[in-house]
JSON list of C-alpha atoms in Angstrom, two decimals:
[
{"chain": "A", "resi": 1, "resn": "UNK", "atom": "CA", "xyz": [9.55, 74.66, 172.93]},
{"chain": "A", "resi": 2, "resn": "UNK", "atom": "CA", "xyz": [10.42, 78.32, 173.07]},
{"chain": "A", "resi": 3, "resn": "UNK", "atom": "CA", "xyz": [13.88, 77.30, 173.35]},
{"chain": "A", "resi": 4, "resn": "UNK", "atom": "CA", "xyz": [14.16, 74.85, 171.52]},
{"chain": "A", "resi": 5, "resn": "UNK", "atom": "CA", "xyz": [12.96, 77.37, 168.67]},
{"chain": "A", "resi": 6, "resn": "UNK", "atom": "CA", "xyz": [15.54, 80.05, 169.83]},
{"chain": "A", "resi": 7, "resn": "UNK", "atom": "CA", "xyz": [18.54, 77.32, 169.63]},
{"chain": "A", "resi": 8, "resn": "UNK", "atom": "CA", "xyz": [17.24, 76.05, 166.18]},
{"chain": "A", "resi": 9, "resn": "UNK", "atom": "CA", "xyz": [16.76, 79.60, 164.73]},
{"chain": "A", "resi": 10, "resn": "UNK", "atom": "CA", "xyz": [20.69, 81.11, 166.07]},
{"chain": "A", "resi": 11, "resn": "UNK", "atom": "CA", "xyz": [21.73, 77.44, 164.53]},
{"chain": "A", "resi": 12, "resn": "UNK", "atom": "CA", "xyz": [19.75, 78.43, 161.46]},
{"chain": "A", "resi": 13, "resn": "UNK", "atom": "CA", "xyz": [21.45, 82.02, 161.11]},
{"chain": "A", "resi": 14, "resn": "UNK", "atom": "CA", "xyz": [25.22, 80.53, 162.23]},
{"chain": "A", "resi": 15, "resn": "UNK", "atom": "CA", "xyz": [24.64, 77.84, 159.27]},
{"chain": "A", "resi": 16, "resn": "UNK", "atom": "CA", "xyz": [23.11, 80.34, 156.74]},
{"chain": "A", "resi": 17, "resn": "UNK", "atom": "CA", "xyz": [25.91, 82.80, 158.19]},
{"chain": "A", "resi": 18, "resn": "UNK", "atom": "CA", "xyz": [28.94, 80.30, 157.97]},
{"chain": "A", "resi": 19, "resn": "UNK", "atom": "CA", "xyz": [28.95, 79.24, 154.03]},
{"chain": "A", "resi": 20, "resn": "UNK", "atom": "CA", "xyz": [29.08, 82.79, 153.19]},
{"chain": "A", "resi": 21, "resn": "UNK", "atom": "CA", "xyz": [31.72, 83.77, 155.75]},
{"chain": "A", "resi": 22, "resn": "UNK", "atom": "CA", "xyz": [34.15, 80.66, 154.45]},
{"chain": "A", "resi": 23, "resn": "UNK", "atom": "CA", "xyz": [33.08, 81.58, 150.72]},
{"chain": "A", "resi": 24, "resn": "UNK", "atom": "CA", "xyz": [34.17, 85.09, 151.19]},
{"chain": "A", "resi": 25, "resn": "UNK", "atom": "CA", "xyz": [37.22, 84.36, 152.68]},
{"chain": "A", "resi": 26, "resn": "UNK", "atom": "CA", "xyz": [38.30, 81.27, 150.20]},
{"chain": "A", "resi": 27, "resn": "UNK", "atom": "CA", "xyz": [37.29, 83.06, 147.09]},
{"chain": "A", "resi": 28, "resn": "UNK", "atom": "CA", "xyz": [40.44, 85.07, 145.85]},
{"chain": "A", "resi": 29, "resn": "UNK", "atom": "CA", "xyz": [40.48, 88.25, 144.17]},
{"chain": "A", "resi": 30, "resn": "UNK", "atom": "CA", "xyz": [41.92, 88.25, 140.77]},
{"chain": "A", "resi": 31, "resn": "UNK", "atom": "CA", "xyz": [45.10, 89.82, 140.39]},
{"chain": "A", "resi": 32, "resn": "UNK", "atom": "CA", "xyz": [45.38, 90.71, 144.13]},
{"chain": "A", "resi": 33, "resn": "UNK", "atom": "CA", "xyz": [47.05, 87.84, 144.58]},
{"chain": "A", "resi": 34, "resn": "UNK", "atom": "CA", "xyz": [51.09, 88.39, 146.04]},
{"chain": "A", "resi": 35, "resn": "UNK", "atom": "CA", "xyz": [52.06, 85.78, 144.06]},
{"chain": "A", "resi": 36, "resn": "UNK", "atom": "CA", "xyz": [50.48, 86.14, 141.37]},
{"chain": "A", "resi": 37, "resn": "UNK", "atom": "CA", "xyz": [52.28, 90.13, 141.59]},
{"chain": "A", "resi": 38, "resn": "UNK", "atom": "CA", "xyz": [55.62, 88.13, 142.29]},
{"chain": "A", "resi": 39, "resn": "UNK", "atom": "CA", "xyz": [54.94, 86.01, 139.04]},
{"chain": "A", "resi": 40, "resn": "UNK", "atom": "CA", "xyz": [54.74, 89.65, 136.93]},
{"chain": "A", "resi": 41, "resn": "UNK", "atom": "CA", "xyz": [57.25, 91.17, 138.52]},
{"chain": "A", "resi": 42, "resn": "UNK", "atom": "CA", "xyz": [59.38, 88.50, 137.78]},
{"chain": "A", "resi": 43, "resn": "UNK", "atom": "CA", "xyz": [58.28, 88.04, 134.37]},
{"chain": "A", "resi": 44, "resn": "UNK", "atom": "CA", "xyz": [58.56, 91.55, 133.15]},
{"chain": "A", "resi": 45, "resn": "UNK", "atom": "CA", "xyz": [62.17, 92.48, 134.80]},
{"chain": "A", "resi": 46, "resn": "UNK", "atom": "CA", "xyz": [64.08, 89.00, 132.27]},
{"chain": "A", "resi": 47, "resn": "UNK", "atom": "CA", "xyz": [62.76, 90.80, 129.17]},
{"chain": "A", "resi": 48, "resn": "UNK", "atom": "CA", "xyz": [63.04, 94.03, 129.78]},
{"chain": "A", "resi": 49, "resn": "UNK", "atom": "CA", "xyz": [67.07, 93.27, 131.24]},
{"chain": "A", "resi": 50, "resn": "UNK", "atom": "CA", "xyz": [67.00, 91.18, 128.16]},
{"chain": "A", "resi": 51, "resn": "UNK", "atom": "CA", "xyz": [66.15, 93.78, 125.87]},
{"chain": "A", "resi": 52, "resn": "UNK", "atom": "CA", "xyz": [68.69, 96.02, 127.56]},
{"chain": "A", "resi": 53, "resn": "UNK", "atom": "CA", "xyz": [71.58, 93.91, 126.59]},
{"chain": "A", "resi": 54, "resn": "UNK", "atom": "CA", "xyz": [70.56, 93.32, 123.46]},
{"chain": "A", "resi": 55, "resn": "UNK", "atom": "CA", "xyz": [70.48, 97.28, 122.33]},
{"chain": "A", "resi": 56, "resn": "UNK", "atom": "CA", "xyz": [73.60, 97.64, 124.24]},
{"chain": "A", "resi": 57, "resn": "UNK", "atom": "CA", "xyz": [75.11, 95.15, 122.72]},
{"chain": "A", "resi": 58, "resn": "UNK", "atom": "CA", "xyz": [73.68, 96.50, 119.38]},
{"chain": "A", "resi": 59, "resn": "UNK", "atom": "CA", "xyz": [74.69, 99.71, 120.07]},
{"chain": "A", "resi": 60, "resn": "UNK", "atom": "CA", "xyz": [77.94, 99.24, 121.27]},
{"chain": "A", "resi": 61, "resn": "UNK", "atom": "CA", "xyz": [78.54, 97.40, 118.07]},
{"chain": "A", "resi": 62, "resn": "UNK", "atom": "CA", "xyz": [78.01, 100.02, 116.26]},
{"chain": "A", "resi": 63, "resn": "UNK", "atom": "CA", "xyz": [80.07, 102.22, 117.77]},
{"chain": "A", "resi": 64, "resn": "UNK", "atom": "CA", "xyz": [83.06, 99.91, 116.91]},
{"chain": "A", "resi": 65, "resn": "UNK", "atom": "CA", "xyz": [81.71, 99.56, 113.34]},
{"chain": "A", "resi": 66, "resn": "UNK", "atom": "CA", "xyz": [81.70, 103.45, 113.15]},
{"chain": "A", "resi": 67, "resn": "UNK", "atom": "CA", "xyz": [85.28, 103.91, 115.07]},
{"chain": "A", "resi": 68, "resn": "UNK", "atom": "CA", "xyz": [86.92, 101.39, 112.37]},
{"chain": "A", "resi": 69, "resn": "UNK", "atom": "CA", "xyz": [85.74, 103.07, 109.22]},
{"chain": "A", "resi": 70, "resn": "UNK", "atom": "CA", "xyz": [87.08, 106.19, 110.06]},
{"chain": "A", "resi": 71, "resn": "UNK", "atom": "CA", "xyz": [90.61, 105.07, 111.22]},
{"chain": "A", "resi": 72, "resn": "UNK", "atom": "CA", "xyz": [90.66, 102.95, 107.99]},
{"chain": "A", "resi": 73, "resn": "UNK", "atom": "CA", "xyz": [89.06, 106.24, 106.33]},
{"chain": "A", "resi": 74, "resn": "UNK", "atom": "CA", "xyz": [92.11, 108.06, 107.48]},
{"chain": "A", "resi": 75, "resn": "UNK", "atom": "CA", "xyz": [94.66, 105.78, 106.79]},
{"chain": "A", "resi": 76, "resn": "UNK", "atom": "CA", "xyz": [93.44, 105.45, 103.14]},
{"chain": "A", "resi": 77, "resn": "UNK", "atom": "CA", "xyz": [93.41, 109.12, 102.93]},
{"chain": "A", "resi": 78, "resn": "UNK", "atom": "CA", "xyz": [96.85, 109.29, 104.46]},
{"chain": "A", "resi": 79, "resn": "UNK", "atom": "CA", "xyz": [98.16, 106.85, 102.00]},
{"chain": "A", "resi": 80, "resn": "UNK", "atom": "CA", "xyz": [97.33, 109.19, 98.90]},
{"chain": "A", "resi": 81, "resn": "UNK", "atom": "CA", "xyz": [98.01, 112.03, 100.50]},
{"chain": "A", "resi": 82, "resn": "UNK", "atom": "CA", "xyz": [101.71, 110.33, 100.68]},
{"chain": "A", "resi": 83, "resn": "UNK", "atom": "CA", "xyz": [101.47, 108.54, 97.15]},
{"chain": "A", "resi": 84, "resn": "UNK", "atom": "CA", "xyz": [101.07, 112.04, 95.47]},
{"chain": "A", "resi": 85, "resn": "UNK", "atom": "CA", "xyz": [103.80, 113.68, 94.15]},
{"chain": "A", "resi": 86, "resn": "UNK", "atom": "CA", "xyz": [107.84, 112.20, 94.12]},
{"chain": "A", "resi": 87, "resn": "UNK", "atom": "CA", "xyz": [111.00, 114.16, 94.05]},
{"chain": "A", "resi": 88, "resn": "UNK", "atom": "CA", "xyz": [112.46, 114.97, 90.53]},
{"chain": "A", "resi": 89, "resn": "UNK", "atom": "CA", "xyz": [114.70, 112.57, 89.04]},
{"chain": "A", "resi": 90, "resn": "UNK", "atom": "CA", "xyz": [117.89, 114.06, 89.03]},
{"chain": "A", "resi": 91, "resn": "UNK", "atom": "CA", "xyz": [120.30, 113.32, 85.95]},
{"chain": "A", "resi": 92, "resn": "UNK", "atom": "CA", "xyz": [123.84, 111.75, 84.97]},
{"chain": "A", "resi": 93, "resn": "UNK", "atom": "CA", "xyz": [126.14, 114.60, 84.97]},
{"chain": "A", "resi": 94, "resn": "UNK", "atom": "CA", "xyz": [127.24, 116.06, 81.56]},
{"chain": "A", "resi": 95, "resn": "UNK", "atom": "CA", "xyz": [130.90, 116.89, 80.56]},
{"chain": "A", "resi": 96, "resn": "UNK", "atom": "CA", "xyz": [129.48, 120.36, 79.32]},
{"chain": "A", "resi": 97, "resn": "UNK", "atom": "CA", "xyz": [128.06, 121.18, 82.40]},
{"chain": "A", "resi": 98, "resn": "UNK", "atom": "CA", "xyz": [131.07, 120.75, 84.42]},
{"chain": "A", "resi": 99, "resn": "UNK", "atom": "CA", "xyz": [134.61, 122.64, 84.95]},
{"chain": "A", "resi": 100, "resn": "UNK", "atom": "CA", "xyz": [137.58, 120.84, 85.87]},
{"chain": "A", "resi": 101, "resn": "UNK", "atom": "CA", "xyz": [140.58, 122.11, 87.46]},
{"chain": "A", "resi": 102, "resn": "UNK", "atom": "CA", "xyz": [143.18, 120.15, 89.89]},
{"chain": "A", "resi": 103, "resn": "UNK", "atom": "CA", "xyz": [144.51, 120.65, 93.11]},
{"chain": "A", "resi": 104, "resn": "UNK", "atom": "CA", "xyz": [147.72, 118.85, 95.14]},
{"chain": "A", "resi": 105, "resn": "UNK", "atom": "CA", "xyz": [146.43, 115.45, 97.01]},
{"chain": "A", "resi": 106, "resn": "UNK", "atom": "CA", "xyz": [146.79, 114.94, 100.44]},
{"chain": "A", "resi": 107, "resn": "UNK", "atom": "CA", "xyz": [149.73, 111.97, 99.91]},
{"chain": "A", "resi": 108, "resn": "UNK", "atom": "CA", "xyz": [152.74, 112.47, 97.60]},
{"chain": "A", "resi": 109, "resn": "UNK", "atom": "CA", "xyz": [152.57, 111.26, 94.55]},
{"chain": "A", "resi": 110, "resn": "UNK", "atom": "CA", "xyz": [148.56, 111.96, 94.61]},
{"chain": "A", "resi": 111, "resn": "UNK", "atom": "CA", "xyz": [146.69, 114.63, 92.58]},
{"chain": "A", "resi": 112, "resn": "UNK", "atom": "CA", "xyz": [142.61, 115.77, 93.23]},
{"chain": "A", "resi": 113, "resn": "UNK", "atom": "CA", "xyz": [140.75, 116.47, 90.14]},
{"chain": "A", "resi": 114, "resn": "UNK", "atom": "CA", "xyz": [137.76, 118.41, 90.91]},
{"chain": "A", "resi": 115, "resn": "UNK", "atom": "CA", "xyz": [134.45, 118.71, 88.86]},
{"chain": "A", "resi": 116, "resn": "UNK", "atom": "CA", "xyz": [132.16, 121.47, 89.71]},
{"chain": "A", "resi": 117, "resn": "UNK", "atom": "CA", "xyz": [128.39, 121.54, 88.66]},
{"chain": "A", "resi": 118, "resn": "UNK", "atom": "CA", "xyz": [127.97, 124.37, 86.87]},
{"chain": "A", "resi": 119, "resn": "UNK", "atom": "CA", "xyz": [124.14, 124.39, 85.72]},
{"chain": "A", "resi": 120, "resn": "UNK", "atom": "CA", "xyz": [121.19, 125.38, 87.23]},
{"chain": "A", "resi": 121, "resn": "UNK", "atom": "CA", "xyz": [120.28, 121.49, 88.51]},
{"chain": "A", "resi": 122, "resn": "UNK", "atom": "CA", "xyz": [121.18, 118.65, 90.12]},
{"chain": "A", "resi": 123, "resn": "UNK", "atom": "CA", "xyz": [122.85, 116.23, 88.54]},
{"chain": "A", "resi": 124, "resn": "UNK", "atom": "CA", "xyz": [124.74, 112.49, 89.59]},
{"chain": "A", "resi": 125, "resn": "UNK", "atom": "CA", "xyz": [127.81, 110.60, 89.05]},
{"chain": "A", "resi": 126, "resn": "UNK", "atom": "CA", "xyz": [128.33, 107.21, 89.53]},
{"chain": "A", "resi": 127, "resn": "UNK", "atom": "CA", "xyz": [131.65, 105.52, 88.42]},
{"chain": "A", "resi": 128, "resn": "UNK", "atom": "CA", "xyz": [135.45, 106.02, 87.16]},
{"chain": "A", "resi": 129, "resn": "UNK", "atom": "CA", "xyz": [136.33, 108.55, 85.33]},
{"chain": "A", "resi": 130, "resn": "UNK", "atom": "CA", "xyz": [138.51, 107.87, 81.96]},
{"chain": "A", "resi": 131, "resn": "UNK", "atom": "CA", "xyz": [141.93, 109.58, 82.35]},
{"chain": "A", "resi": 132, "resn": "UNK", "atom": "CA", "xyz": [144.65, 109.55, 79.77]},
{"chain": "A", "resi": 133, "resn": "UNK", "atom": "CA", "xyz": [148.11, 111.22, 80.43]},
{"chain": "A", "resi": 134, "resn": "UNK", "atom": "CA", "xyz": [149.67, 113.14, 77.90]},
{"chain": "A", "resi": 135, "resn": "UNK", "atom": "CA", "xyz": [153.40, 113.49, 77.34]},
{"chain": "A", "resi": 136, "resn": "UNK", "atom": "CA", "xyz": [156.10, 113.73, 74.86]},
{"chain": "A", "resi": 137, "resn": "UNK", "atom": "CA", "xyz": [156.41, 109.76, 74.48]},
{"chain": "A", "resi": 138, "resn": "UNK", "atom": "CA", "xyz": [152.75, 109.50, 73.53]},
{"chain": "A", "resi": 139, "resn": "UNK", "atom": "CA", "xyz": [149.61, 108.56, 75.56]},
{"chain": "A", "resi": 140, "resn": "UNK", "atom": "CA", "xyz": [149.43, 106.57, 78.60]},
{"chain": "A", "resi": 141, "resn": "UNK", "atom": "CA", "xyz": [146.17, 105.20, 80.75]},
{"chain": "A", "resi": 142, "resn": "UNK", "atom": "CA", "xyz": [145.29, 105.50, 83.90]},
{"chain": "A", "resi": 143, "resn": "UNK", "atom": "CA", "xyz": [144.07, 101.63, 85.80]},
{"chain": "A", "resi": 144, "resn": "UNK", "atom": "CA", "xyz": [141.11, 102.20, 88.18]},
{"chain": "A", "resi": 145, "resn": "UNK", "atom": "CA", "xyz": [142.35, 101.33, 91.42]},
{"chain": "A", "resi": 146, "resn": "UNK", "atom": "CA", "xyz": [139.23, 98.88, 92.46]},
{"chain": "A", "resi": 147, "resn": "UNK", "atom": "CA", "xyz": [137.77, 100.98, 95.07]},
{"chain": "A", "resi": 148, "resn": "UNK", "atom": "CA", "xyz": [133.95, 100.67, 95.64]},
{"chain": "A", "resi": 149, "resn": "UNK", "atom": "CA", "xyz": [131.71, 103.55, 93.18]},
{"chain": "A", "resi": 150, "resn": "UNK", "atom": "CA", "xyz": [129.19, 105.89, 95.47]},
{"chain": "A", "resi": 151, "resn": "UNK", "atom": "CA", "xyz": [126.74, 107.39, 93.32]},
{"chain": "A", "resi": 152, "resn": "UNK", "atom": "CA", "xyz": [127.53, 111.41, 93.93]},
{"chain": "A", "resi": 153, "resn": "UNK", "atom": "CA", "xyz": [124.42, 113.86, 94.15]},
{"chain": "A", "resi": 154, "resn": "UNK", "atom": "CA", "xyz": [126.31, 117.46, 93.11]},
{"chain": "A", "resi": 155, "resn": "UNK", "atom": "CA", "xyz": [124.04, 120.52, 93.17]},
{"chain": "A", "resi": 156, "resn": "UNK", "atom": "CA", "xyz": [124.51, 123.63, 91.34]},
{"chain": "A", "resi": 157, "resn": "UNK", "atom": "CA", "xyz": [127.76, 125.28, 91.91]},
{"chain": "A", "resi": 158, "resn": "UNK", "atom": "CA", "xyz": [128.78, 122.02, 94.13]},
{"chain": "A", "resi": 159, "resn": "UNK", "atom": "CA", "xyz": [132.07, 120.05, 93.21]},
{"chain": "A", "resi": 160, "resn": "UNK", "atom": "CA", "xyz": [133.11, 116.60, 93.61]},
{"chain": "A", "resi": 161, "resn": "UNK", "atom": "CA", "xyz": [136.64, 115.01, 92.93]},
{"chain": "A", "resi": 162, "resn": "UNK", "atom": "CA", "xyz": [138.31, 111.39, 92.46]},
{"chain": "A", "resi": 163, "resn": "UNK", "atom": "CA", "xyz": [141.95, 111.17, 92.75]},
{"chain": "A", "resi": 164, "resn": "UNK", "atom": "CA", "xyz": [144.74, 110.20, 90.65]},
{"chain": "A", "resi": 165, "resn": "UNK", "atom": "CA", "xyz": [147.99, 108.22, 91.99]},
{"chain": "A", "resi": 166, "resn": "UNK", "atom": "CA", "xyz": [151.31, 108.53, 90.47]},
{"chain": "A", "resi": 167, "resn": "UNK", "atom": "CA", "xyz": [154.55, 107.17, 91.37]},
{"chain": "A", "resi": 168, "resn": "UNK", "atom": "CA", "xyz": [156.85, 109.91, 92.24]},
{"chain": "A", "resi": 169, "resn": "UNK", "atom": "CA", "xyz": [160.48, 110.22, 90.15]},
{"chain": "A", "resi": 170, "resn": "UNK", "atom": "CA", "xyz": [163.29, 109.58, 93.02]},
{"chain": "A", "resi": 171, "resn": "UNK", "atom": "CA", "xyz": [165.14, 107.91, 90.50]},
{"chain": "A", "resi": 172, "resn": "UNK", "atom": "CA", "xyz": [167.47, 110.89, 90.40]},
{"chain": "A", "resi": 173, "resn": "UNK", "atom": "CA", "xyz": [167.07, 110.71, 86.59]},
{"chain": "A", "resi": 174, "resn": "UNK", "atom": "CA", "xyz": [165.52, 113.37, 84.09]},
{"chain": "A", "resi": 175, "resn": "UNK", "atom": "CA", "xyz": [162.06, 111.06, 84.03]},
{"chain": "A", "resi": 176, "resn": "UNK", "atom": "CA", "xyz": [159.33, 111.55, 81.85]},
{"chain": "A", "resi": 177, "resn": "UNK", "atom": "CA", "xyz": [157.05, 114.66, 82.25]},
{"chain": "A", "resi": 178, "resn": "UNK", "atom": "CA", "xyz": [153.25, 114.39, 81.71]},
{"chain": "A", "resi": 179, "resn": "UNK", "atom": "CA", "xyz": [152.00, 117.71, 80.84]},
{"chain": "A", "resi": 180, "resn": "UNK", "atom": "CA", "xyz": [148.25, 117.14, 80.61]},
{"chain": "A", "resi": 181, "resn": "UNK", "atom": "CA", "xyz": [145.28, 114.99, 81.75]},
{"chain": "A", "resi": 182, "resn": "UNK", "atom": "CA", "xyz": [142.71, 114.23, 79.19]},
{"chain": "A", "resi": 183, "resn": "UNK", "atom": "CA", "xyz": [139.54, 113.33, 81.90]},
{"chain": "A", "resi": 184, "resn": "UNK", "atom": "CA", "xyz": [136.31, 111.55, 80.68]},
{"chain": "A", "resi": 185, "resn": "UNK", "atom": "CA", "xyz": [133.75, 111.65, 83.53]},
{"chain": "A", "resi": 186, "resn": "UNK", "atom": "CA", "xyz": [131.92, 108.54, 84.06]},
{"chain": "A", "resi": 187, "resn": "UNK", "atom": "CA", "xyz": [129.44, 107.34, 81.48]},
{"chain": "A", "resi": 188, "resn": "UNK", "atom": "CA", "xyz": [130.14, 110.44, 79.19]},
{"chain": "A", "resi": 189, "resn": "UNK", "atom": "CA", "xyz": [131.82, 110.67, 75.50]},
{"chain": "A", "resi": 190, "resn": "UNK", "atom": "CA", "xyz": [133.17, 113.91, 75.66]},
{"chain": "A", "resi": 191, "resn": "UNK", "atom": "CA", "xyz": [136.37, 114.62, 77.61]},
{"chain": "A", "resi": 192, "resn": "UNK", "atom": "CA", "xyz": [138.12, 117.66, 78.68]},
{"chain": "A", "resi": 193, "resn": "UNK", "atom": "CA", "xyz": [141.91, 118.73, 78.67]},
{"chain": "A", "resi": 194, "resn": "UNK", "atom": "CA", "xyz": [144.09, 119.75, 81.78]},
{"chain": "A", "resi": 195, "resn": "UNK", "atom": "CA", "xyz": [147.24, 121.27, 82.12]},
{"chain": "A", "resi": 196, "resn": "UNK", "atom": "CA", "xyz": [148.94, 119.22, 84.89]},
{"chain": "A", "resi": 197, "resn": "UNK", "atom": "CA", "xyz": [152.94, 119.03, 85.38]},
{"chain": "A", "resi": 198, "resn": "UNK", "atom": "CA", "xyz": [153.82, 115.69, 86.76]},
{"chain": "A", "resi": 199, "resn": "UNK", "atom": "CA", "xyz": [157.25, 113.55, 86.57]},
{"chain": "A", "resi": 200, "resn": "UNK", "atom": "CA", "xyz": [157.23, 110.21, 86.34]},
{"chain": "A", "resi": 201, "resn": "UNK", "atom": "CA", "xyz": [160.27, 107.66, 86.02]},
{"chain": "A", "resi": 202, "resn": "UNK", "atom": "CA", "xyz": [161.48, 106.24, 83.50]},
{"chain": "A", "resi": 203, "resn": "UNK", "atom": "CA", "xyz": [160.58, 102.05, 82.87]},
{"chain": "A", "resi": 204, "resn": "UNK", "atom": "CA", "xyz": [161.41, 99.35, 80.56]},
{"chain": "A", "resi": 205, "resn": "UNK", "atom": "CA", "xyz": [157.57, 98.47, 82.22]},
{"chain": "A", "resi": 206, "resn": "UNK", "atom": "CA", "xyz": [154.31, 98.21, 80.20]},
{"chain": "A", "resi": 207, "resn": "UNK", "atom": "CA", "xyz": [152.75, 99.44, 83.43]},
{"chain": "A", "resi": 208, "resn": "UNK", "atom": "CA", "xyz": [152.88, 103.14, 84.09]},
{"chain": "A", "resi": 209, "resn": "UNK", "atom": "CA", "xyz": [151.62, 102.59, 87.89]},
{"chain": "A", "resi": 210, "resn": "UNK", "atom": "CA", "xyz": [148.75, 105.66, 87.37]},
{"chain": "A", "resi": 211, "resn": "UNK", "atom": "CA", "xyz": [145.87, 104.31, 88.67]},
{"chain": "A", "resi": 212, "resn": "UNK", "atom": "CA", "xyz": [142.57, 106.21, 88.81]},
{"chain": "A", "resi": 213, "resn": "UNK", "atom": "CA", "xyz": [139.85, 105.82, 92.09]},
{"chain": "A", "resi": 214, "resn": "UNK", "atom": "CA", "xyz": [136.19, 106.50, 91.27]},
{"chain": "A", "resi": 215, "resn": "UNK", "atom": "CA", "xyz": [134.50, 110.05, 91.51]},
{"chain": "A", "resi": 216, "resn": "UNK", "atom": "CA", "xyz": [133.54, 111.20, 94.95]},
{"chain": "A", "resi": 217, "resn": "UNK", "atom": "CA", "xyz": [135.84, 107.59, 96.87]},
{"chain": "A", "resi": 218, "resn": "UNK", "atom": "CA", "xyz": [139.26, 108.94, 98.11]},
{"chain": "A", "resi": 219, "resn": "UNK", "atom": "CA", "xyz": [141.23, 111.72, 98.68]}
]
């Protein structure tokens, strides 16, 4: 009996002993739990990379935003800067404000009439020149000669020239001497007289064979 009671008291204290034991061991501990740590961990690093990203993104975007206004800034300021202020216009040369004198070509039969800004400015010519020969018999024209017509920038104290071609007398014969030029520069009125001694033949021809190039073509 005393045994008995020994065996069913230790059986008593293992079974009172045992629920506990497996209870304390079963029952987790909140938030001690691995994966439970694994779940947070987890959880927190998406958003937060997430939320990296997104302000780099952000930022980076407005970094481009910022580095385009300016260049366009500076292009728009570069583009007034260059809009402001042209160059002068520069006008049609006036007979008035040029002297004339004449000089042997570089060809027989070939005279240079030069024109020589005398003002203070700048001044253009663009053209042919109107050139009348004067002689004994009367008047005669000059033809323009077709060549093409620069447009000639002469500065102050700066000469320019167009050149006039005459058939030489080898006729052996007295000819017929021109003894001045009476020169209109292009897109003028007023003209101005040369002295010029020149002998052409003689010809039962309408045609004097003078021709005229345009100011600043030629020599």
């Amino acid at each position: 009996m005393g045994l008995a009671a020994t065996l069913l008291t230790g059986c008593g204290e293992q079974a009172s002993d045992a629920p506990e034991k497996v209870a304390g061991e079963a029952a987790p501990v909140p938030g001690d739990s691995s994966e439970d740590s694994s779940r947070k961990e987890s959880g927190a690093s998406p958003s937060s990379s997430s939320r990296a990203r997104d302000g780099g993104s952000e930022d980076s975007g407005k970094k481009k935003s910022g580095s385009s206004g300016k260049s366009e800034g500076a292009d728009s300021s570069g583009g007034q800067g260059g809009s402001g202020g042209g160059a002068p216009e520069v006008g049609a040369c006036k007979t008035s404000g040029l002297a004339f004198s004449t000089s042997p070509g570089m060809a027989q039969g070939s005279l240079l009439v030069n024109l020589e800004n005398t003002t203070a400015t700048a001044c253009t010519m663009h053209g042919f020149p109107g050139v009348d020969l004067q002689s004994a018999a009367g008047s005669m024209n000059a033809a323009r000669n077709g060549l093409a017509a620069p447009t000639v920038r002469v500065g102050p104290g700066e000469s320019t020239r167009f050149t006039l071609h005459y058939p030489p007398n080898d006729s052996g014969g007295s000819g017929l001497n021109v003894t001045s030029l009476v020169v209109t520069p292009p897109n003028e009125t007023s003209s101005q007289t040369l002295p010029v001694s020149i002998n052409l033949p003689v010809s039962d021809s309408t045609d004097s064979g003078v021709t005229v190039g345009p100011v600043g073509a030629g020599k």
